[in-house]
Short mmCIF file of C-alpha atoms in Angstrom, two decimals:
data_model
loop_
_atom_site.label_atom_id
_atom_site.label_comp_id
_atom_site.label_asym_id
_atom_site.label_seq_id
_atom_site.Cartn_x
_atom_site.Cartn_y
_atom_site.Cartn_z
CA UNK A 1 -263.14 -84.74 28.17
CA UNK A 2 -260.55 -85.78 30.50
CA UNK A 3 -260.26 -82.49 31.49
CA UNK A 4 -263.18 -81.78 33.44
CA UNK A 5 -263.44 -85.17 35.41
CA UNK A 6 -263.47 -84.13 39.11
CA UNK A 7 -262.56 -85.89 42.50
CA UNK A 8 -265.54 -88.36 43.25
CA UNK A 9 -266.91 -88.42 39.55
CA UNK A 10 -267.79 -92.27 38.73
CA UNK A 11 -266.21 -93.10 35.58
CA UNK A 12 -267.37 -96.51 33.57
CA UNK A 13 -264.80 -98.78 32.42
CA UNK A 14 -266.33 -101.02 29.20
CA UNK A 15 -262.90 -103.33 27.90
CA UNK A 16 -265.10 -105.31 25.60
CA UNK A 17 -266.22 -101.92 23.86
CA UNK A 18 -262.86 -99.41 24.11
CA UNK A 19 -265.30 -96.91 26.13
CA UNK A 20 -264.62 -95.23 29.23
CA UNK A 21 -267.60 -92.80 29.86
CA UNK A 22 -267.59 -90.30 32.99
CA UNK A 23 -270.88 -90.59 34.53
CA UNK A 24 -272.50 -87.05 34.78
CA UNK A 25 -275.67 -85.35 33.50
CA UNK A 26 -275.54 -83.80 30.00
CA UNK A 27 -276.62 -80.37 31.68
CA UNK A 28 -273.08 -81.15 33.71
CA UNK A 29 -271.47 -82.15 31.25
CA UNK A 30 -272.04 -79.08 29.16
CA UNK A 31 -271.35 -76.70 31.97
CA UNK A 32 -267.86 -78.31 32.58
CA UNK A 33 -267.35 -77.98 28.60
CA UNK A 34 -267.77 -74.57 28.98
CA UNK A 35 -265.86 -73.65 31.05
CA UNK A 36 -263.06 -75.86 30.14
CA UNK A 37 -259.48 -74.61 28.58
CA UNK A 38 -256.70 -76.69 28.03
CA UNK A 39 -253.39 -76.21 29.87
CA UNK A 40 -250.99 -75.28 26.94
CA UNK A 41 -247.49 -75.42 28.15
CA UNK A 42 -244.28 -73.57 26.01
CA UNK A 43 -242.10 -75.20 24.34
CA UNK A 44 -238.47 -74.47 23.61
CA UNK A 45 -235.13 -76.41 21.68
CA UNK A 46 -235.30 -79.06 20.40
CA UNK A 47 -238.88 -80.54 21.58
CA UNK A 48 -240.43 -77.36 19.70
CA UNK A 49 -238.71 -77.99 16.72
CA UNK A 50 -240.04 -82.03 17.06
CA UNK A 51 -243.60 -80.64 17.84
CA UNK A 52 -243.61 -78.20 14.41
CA UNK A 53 -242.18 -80.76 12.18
CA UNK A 54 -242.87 -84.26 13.12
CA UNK A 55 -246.39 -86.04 12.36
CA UNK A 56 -248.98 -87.53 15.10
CA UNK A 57 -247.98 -90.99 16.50
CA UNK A 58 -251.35 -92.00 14.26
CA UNK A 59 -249.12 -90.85 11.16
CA UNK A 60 -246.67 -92.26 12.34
CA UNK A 61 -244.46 -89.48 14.32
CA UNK A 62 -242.51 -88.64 10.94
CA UNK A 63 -240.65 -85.80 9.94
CA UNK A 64 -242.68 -83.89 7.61
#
């Protein structure tokens, strides 16, 4: 939900437990959500051919 954090949200940093959690009500929350689309930029060359054919970074980024 990085997406819909705004200027002058509080966010909560946890290191000990991986969590970062933006501090807003649920009924925010899901209004944000809603009205929430990702920016989707086009590719072209050579970094669209890498995007089709290789594998996340989790997989290890390999050519599939």
């Amino acid at each position: 939900p990085i997406g819909i954090v705004r200027e002058g949200d509080l966010i909560r940093i946890d290191i000990p437990q991986n969590r970062i959690e933006l501090k807003i009500s649920e009924e925010e929350f899901q209004s944000r959500m809603a009205g929430f689309a990702p920016k989707q930029k086009e590719l072209s060359g050579y970094l669209k051919r890498y995007a089709a054919l290789v594998s996340s970074g989790a997989k290890g980024a390999v050519l599939n």
